[in-house]
Coordinates of C-alpha atoms in Angstrom, one line a residue:
X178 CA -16.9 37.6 9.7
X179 CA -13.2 37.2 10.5
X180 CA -13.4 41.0 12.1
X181 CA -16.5 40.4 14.2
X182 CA -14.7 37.4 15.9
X183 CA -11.0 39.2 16.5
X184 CA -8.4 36.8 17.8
X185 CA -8.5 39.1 21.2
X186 CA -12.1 37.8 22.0
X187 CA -11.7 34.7 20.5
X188 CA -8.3 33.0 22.1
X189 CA -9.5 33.3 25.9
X190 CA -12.3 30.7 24.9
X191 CA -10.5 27.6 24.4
X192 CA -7.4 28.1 26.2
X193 CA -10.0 29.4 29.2
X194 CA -11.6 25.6 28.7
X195 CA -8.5 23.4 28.0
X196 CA -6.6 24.8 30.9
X197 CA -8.7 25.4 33.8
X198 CA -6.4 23.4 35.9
X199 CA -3.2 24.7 34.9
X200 CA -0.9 27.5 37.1
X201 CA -1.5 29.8 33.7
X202 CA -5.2 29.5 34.0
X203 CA -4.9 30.7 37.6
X204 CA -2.2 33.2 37.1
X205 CA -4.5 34.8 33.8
X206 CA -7.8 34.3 35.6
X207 CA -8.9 37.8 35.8
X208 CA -8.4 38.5 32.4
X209 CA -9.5 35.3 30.8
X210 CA -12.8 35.2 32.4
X211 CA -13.3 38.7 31.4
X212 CA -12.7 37.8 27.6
X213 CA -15.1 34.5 28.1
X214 CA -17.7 37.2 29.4
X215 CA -16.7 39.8 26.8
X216 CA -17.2 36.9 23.8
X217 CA -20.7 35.0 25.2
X218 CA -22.5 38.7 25.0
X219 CA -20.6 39.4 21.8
X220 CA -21.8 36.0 20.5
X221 CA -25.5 36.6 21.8
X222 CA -25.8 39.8 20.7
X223 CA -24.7 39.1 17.5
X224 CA -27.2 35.8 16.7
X225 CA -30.1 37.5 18.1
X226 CA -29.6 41.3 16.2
X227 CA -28.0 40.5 12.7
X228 CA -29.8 41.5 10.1
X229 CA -30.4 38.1 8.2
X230 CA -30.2 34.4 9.9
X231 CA -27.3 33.1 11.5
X232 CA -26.1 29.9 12.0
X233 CA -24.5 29.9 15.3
X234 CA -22.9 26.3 14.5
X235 CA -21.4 27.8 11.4
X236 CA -20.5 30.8 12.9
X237 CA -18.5 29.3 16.0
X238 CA -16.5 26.9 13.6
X239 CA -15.2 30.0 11.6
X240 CA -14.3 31.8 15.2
X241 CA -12.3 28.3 16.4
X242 CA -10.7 27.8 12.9
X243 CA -9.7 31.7 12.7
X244 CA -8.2 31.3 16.3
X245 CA -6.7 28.2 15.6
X246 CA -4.7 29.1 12.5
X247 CA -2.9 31.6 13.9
X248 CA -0.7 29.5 16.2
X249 CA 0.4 25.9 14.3
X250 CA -1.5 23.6 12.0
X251 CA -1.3 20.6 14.8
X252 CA -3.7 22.9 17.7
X253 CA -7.0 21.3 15.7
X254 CA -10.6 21.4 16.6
X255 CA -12.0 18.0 16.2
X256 CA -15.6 17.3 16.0
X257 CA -17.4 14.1 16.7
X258 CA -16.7 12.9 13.1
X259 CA -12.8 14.0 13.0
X260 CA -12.7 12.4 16.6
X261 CA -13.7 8.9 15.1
X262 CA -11.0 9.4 12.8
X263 CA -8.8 9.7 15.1
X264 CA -9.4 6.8 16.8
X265 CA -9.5 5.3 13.6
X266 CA -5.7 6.0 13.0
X267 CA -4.5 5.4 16.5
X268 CA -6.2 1.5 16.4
X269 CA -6.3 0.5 12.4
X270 CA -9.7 -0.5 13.5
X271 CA -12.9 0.2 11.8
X272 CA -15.9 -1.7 10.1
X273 CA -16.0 -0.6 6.4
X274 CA -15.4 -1.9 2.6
X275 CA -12.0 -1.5 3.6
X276 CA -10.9 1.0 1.2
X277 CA -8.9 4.4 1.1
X278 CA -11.1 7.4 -0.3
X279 CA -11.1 10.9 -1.0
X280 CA -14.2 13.0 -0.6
X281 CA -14.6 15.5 -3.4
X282 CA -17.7 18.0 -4.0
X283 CA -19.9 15.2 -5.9
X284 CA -18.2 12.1 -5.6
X285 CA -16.1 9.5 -3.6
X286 CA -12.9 8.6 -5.6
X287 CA -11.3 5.7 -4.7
X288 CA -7.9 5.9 -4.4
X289 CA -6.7 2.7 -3.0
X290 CA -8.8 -0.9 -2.6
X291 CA -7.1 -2.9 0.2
X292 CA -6.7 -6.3 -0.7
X293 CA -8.9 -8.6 0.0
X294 CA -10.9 -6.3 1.7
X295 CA -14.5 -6.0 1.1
X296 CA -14.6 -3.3 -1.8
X297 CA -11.9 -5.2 -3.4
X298 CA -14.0 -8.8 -3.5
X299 CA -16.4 -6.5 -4.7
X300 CA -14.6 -5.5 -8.0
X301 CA -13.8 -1.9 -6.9
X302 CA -10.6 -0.2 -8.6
X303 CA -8.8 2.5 -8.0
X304 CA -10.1 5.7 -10.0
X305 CA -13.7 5.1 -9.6
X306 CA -15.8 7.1 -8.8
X307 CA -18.6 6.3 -6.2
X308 CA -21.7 8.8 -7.0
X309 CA -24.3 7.0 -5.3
X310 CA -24.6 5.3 -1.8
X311 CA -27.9 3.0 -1.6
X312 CA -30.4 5.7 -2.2
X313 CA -28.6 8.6 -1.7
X314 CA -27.0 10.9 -4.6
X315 CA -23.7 12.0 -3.2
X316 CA -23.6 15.0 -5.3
X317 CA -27.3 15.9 -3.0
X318 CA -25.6 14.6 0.6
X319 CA -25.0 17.4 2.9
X320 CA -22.8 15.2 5.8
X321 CA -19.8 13.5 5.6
X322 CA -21.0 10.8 2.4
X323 CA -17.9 8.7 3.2
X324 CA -19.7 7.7 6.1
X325 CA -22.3 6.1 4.4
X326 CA -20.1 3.6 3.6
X327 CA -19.6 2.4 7.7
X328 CA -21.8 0.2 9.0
X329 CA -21.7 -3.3 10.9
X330 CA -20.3 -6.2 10.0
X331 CA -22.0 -8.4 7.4
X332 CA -24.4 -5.5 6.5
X333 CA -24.1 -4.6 2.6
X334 CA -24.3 -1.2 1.0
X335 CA -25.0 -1.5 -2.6
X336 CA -22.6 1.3 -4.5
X337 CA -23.4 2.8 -8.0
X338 CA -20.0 4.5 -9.6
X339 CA -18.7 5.2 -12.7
X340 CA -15.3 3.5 -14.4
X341 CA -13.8 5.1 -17.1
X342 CA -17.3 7.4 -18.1
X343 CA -19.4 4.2 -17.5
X344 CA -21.7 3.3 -14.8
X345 CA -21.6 0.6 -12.7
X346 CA -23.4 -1.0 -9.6
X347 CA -21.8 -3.3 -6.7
X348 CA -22.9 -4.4 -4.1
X349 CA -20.6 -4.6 -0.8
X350 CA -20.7 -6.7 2.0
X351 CA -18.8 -4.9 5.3
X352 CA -16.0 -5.9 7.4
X353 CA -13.9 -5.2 10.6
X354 CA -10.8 -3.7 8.5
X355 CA -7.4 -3.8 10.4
X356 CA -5.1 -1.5 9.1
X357 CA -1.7 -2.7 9.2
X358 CA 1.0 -0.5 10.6
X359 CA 3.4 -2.8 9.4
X360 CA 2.2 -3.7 6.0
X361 CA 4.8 -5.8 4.4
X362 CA 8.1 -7.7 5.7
X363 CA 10.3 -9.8 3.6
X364 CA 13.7 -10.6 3.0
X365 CA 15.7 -8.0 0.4
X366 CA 18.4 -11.2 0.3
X367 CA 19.7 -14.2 2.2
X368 CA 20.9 -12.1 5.2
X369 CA 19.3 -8.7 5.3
X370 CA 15.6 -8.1 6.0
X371 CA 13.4 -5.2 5.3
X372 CA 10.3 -4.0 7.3
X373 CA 8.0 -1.1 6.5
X374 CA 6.5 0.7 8.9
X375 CA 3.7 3.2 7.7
X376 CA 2.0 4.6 10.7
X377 CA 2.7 4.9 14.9
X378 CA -0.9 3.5 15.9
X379 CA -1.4 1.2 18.6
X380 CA -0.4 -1.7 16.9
X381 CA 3.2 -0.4 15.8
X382 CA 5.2 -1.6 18.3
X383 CA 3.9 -5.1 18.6
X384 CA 3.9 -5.5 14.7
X385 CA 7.2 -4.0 14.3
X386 CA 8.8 -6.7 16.7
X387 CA 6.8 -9.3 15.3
X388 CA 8.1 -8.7 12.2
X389 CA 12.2 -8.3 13.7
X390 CA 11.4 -11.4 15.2
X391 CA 10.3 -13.5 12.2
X392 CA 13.3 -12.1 9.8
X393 CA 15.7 -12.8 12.6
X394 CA 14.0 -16.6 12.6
X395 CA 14.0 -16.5 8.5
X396 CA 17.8 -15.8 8.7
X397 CA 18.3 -12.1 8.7
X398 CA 21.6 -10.6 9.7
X399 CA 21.2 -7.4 9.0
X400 CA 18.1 -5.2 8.5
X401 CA 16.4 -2.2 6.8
X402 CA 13.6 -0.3 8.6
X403 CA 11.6 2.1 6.0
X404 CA 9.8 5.3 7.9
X405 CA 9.7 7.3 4.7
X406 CA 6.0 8.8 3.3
X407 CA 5.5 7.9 7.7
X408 CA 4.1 10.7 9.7
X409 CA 3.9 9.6 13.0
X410 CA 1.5 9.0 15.4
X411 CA 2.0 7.8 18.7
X412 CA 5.0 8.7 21.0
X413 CA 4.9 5.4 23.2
X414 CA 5.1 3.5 20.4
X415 CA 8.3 5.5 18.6
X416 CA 10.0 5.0 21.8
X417 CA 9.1 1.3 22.0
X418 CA 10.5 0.7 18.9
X419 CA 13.4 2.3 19.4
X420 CA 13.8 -0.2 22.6
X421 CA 13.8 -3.4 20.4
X422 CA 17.2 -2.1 18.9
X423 CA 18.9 -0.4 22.0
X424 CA 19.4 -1.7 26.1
X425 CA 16.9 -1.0 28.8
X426 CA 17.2 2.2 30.7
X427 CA 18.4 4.0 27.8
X428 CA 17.1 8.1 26.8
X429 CA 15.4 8.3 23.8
X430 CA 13.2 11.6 24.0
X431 CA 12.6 14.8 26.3
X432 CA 10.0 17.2 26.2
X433 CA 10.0 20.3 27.1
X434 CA 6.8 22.4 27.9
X435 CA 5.5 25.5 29.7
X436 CA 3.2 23.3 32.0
X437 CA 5.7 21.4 34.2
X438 CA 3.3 17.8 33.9
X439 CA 4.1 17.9 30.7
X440 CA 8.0 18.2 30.9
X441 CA 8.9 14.5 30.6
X442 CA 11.8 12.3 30.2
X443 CA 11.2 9.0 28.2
X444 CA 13.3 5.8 29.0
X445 CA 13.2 2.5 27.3
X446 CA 12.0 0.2 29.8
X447 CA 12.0 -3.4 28.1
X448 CA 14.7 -5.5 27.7
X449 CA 15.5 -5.5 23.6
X450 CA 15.1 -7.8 20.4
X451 CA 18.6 -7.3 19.5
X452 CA 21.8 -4.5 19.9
X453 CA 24.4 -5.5 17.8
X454 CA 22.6 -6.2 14.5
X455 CA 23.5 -3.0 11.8
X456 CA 20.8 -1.4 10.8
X457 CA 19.8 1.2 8.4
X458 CA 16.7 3.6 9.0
X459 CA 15.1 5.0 5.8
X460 CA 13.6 8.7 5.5
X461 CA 12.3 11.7 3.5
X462 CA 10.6 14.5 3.3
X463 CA 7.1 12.9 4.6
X464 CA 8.6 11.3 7.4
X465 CA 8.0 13.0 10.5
X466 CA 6.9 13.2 14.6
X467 CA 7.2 10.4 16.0
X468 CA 9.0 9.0 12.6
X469 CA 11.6 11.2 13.5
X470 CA 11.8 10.4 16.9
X471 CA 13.0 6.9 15.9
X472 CA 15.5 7.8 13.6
X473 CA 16.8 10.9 15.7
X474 CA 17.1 9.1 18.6
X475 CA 19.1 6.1 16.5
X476 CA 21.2 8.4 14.7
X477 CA 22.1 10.1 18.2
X478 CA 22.8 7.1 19.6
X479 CA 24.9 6.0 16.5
X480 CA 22.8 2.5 16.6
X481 CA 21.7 3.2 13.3
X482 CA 22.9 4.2 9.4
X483 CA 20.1 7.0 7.8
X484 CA 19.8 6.9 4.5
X485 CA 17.4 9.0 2.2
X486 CA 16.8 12.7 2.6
X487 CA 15.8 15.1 5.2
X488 CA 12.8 14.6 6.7
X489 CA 9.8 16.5 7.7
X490 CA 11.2 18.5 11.0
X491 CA 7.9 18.2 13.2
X492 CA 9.2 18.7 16.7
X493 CA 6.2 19.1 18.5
X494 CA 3.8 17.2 20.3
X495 CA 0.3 17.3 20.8
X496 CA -2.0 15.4 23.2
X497 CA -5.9 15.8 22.7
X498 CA -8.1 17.1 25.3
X499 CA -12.2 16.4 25.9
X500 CA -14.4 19.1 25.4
X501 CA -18.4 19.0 25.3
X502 CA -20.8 17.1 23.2
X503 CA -18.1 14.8 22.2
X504 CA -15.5 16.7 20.8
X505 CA -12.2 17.1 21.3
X506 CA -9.1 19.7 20.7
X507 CA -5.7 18.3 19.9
X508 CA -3.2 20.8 21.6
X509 CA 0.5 21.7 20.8
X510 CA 1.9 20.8 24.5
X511 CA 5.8 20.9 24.2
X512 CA 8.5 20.5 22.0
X513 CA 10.7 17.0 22.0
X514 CA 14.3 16.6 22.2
X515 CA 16.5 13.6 20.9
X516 CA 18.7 12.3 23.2
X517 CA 21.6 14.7 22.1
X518 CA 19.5 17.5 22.7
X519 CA 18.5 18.7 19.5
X520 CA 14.5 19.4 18.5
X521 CA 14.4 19.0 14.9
X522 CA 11.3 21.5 14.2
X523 CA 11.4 23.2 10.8
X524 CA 9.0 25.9 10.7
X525 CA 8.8 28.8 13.5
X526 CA 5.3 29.3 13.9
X527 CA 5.5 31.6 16.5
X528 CA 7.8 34.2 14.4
X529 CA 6.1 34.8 11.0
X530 CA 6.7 36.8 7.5
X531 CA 5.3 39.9 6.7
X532 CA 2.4 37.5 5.0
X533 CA 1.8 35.8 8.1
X534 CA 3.6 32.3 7.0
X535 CA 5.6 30.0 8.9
X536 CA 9.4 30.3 7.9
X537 CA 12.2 27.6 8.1
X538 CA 14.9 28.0 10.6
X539 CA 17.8 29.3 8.5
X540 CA 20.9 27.2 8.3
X541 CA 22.9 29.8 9.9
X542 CA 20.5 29.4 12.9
X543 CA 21.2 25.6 13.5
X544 CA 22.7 24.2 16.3
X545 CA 25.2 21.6 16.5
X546 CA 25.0 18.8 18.7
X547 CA 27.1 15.4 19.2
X548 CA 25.9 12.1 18.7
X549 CA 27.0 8.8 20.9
X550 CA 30.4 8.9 19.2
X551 CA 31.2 11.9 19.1
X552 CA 29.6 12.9 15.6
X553 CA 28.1 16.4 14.5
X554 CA 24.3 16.5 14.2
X555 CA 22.1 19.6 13.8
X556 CA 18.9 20.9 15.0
X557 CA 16.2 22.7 13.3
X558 CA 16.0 21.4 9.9
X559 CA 14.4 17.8 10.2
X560 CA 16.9 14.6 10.8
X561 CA 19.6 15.0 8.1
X562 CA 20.5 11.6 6.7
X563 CA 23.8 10.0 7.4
X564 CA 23.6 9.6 3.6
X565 CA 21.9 11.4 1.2
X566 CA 20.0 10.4 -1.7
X567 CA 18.7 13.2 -3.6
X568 CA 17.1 16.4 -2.4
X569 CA 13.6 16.3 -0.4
X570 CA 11.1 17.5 -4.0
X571 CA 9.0 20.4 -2.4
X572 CA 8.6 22.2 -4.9
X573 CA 5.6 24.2 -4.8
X574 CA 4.2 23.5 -8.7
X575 CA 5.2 19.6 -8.6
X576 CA 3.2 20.0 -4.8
X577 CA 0.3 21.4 -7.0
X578 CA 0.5 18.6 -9.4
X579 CA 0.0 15.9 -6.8
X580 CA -2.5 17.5 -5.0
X581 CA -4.6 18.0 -7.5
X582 CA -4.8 14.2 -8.6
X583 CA -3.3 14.6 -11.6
X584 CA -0.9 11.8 -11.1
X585 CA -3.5 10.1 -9.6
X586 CA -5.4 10.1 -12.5
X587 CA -2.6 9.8 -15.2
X588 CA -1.9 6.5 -13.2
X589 CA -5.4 5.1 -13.1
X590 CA -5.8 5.8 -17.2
X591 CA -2.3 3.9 -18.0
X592 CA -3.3 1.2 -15.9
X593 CA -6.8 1.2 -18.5
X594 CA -4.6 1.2 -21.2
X595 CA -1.5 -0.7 -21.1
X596 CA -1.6 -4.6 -20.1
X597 CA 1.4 -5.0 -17.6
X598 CA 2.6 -9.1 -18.1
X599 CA 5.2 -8.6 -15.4
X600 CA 5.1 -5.9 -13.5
X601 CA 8.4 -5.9 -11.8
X602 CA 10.5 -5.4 -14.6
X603 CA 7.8 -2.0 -15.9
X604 CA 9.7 1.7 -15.7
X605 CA 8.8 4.6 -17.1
X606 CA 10.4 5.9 -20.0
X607 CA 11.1 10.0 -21.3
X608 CA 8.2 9.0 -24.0
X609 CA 6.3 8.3 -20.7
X610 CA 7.2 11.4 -19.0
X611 CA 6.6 13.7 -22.3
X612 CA 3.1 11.7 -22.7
X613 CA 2.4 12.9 -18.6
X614 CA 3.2 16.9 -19.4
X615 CA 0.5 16.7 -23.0
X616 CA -1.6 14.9 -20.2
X617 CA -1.2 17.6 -17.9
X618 CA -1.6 20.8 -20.5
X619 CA -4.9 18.3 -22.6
X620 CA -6.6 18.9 -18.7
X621 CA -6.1 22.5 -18.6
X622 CA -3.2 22.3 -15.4
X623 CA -2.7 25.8 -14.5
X624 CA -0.7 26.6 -11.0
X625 CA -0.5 30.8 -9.9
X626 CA 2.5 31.3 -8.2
X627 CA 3.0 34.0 -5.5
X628 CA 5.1 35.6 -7.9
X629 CA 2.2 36.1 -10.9
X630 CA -0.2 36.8 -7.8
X631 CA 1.9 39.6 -7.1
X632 CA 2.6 41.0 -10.3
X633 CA -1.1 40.8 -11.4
X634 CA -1.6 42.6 -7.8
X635 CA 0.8 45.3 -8.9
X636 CA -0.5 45.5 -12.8
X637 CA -3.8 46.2 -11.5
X638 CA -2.8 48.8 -9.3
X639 CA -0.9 50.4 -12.1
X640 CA -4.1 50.5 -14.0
X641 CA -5.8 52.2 -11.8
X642 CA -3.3 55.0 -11.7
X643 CA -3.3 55.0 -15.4
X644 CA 0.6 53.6 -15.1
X645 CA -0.1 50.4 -17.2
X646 CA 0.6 51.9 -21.0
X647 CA 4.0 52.3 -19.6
X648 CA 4.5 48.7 -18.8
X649 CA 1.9 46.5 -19.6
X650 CA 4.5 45.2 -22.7
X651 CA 7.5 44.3 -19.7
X652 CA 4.3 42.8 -17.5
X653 CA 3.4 39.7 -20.4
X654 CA 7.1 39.7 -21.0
X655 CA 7.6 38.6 -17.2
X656 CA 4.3 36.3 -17.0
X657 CA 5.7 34.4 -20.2
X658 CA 9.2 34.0 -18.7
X659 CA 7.5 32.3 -15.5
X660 CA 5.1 30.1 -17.4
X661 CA 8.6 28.7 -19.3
X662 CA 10.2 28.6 -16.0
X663 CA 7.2 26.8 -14.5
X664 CA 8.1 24.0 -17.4
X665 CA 11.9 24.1 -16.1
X666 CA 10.4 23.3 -12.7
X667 CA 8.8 20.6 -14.1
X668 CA 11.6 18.8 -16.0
X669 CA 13.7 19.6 -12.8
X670 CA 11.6 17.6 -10.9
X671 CA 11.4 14.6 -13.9
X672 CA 13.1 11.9 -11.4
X673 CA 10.4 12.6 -8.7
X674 CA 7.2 12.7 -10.9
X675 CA 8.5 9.9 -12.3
X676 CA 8.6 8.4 -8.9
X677 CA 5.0 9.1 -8.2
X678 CA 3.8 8.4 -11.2
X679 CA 5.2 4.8 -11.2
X680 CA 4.0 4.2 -7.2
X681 CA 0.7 4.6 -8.3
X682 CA 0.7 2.6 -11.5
X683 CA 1.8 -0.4 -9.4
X684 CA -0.4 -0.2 -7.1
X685 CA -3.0 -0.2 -9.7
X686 CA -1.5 -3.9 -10.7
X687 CA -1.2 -5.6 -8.0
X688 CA -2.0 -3.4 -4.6
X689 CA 0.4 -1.8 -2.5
X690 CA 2.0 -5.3 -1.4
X691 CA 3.4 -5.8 -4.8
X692 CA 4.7 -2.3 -4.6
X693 CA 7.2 -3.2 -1.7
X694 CA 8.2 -6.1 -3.6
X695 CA 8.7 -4.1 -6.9
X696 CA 10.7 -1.6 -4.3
X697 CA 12.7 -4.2 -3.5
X698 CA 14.5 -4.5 -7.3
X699 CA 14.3 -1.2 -8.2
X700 CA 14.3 1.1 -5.0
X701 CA 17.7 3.9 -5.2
X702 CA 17.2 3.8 -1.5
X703 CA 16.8 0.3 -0.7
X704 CA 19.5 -0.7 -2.7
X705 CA 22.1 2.1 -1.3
X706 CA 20.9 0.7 2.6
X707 CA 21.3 -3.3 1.4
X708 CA 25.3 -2.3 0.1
X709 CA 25.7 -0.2 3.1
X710 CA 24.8 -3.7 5.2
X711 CA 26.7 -5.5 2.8
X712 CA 29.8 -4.4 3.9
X713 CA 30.9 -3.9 8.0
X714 CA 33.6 -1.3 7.6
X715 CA 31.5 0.6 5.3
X716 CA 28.5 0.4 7.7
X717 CA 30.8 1.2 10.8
X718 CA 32.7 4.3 9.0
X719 CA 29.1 6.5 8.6
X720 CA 28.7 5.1 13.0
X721 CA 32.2 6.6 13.6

């Protein structure tokens, strides 16, 4: 289907739509109207003639996706459902049972109960599996089945899931849920506070300096802001927060666009919390946009300490645009610059592999820059940390592992079968981590690299030319030697599984408020920022 609806025919479409206004619209007129023309006969033509039924719904979606993905993975389609979600995760507001799930072919799993909420007051844990929704089988529901569970406040929904291979029934009564974007504050000791911010919504800003406020009221001196596993969101509220830290009228961000409207320089514009008190910013390799806006624009302004490892590198912003019947597309508008000049975008999209993939800008292509004082900073590889603890994990077979819920999982059976007394003093041992790889081979893990996809590629070529005799011997020699190193990989990457497997684990105990506290004792990070804060020559050296 991909070659009926060739990206020539295709691209004029939206771009034709989303920019009728703009100079490139006018300049391109001829020719985009003459694509437009070219695909509305194509597509007619095509759903009245084919051979068997068409489903012109179906059949546009795979022409927009196939369009889409060849520019970046933030240019997005959004129909009226992902549109809601959207809104969803730029307010925190929605009426639900208050729960995180994941939609899978027959089932809801629920992955994380908020407290309090109504799923939780209903008994709902994380790991079960929701298979039936009032009268409807989810396994038999065509739509979006997480759906089902919306509805208006005080309605119930009565839910029948299984729990450890047995079934059970609950029935839920909904709420208005209010996700946090500051979901926990607290003081790390007498003098330093610590405030997590998970998400750039709406409400970031004003929860953000509520909770400065209070820890400054409570007695903090110093304090810790945590924007790692944060991927961004809104750009007026990065550069808000930056304002509570830094003086009125100071740059924060530039972007940078072909369409001059967009080409905007962002000042803080309020008079701030406080500029003087140190500060360390956390990060890692999740953080990123407008996560990396804040701590970009700190570290070039040397207001701020970063501790962790490199982030994301997502230097691009994207503003969503109306289209018909209530959908939307989310468009890549411009790049953003920190105030020293640097865009921190990791992947060229626009310059590809011989396999089409995105590549990371080489080392030997970054840029240096100077921050406030005078220090060196780099573009094009994410915000590298003023200290750094540990190398971003990305590895593609520990990436496999997560996605695939096996931690997940592991998590939700240790919670069924060990009884935690105190949970804060709980850690993982090698007999836990040797218990996790028989848990992963007992459930049949299996990951194909690109390197065994190309070997089998090549083996089956050489079969065909009669060639394999010759080397099939060499060929199981090489696919055993990368199934041990697959095992390297994951030893290699023991301190991170670890990591996730414990996050989870806790939350299963006691939510993920009791995780920040249990971060509080036993965090590398969290520690590292408190003894940075600790001392001020230490905390002025990494500013000088």
């Amino acid at each position: 289907m991909k070659k009926i609806f060739s990206k020539k025919v295709i691209i004029p479409v939206v771009v034709g739509v989303v920019f009728l206004t703009t100079s490139a619209f006018k300049n391109d007129f001829f020719e985009i109207a003459k694509q437009i023309e070219i695909f509305t006969t194509l597509f007619k033509e095509l759903n009245m003639n084919y051979v068997d039924e068409t489903n012109p719904g179906a059949l546009m979606d795979t022409a927009i996706k196939s369009m889409l993905a060849d520019l970046d993975p933030y240019t997005n389609f959004m129909n009226e459902q992902d549109v809601e979600a959207a809104r969803i995760n730029n307010t925190g507001d929605y009426t639900g049972i208050g729960a995180r799930i994941k939609t899978l072919k027959d089932k809801l799993l629920v992955i994380e109960p908020y407290k309090d909420y109504p799923a939780d007051k209903a008994g709902l844990k994380p790991g079960d599996e929701i298979i039936k929704i009032g009268n409807t089988v989810v396994a038999n529901y065509e739509d979006h089945a997480g759906d089902l569970l919306k509805g208006t406040s005080d309605s119930s929904v009565e839910v029948t899931y299984l729990r450890q291979g047995k079934t059970h029934t609950a029935t839920i009564k909904r709420a208005e849920v209010d996700i946090k974007a500051v979901p926990h504050f607290s003081m790390v000791n007498d003098q330093t506070g610590y405030i997590v911010l998970t998400r750039f919504n709406n409400k970031a800003y004003t929860e953000t300096n509520y909770a400065l406020r209070d820890l400054k009221a409570q007695g903090a001196k110093k304090i810790i802001l945590d924007l790692r596993g944060n991927p961004g969101g809104l750009l007026n509220e990065a550069i808000k927060i930056v304002n509570l830290f830094v003086p009125k009228g100071q740059l924060v961000v530039t972007t940078k666009s072909k369409v001059k409207e967009y080409n905007r320089t962002y000042i803080t514009q309020n008079q701030p919390i406080d500029t003087e008190i140190p500060l360390v910013v956390l990060i890692d390799g999740a953080s990123a946009s407008a996560s990396e806006i804040v701590s970009g624009a700190l570290q070039d302004l040397d207001r701020a300490v970063i501790v962790g490892s490199r982030s994301f590198g997502k230097g691009l912003v994207q503003r969503p645009k109306q289209l018909t019947y209530g959908t939307q597309v989310k468009i890549t508008i411009s790049r953003y610059y920190t105030p020293s000049g640097r865009c921190i975008q990791s992947l060229d999209y626009w310059n590809r592999n011989e396999k089409g993939e995105a590549v990371r800008v080489k080392k030997e292509n970054y840029h240096e820059f100077k921050t406030k004082n005078g220090r060196k900073v780099f573009d094009g590889g994410g915000v590298l940390p003023d200290v750094a603890l540990g190398a971003t994990k990305n590895a593609t077979i520990t990436k496999a592992i997560h996605d695939s819920d096996f931690i997940f999982n592991y998590a939700v059976n240790y919670y069924y079968n060990h009884d935690i007394k105190d949970i804060n003093s709980f850690s993982l041992t090698d007999k836990d981590f040797a218990g996790f790889k028989s848990y992963l081979k007992t459930n049949n893990f299996s990951f194909e690299t690109e390197t065994e996809k190309d070997l089998k590629k090549a083996f089956e070529t050489a079969k065909k030319e009669d060639l394999n005799d010759n080397i099939e011997k060499e060929y199981n020699a090489l696919i055993n030697h990368l199934n041990t190193s697959k095992n390297t990989v994951i030893d290699e990457n023991k301190d991170y599984l670890l990591e996730l497997l414990t996050e989870d684990i806790v939350k299963c105990y006691v939510y993920r408020e009791g995780l920040y506290d249990y971060y509080k004792i036993h965090d590398t990070e969290i520690k590292k920022a408190t003894e940075i804060l600790s001392n001020s020559t230490t905390y002025q050296s990494y500013l000088r």
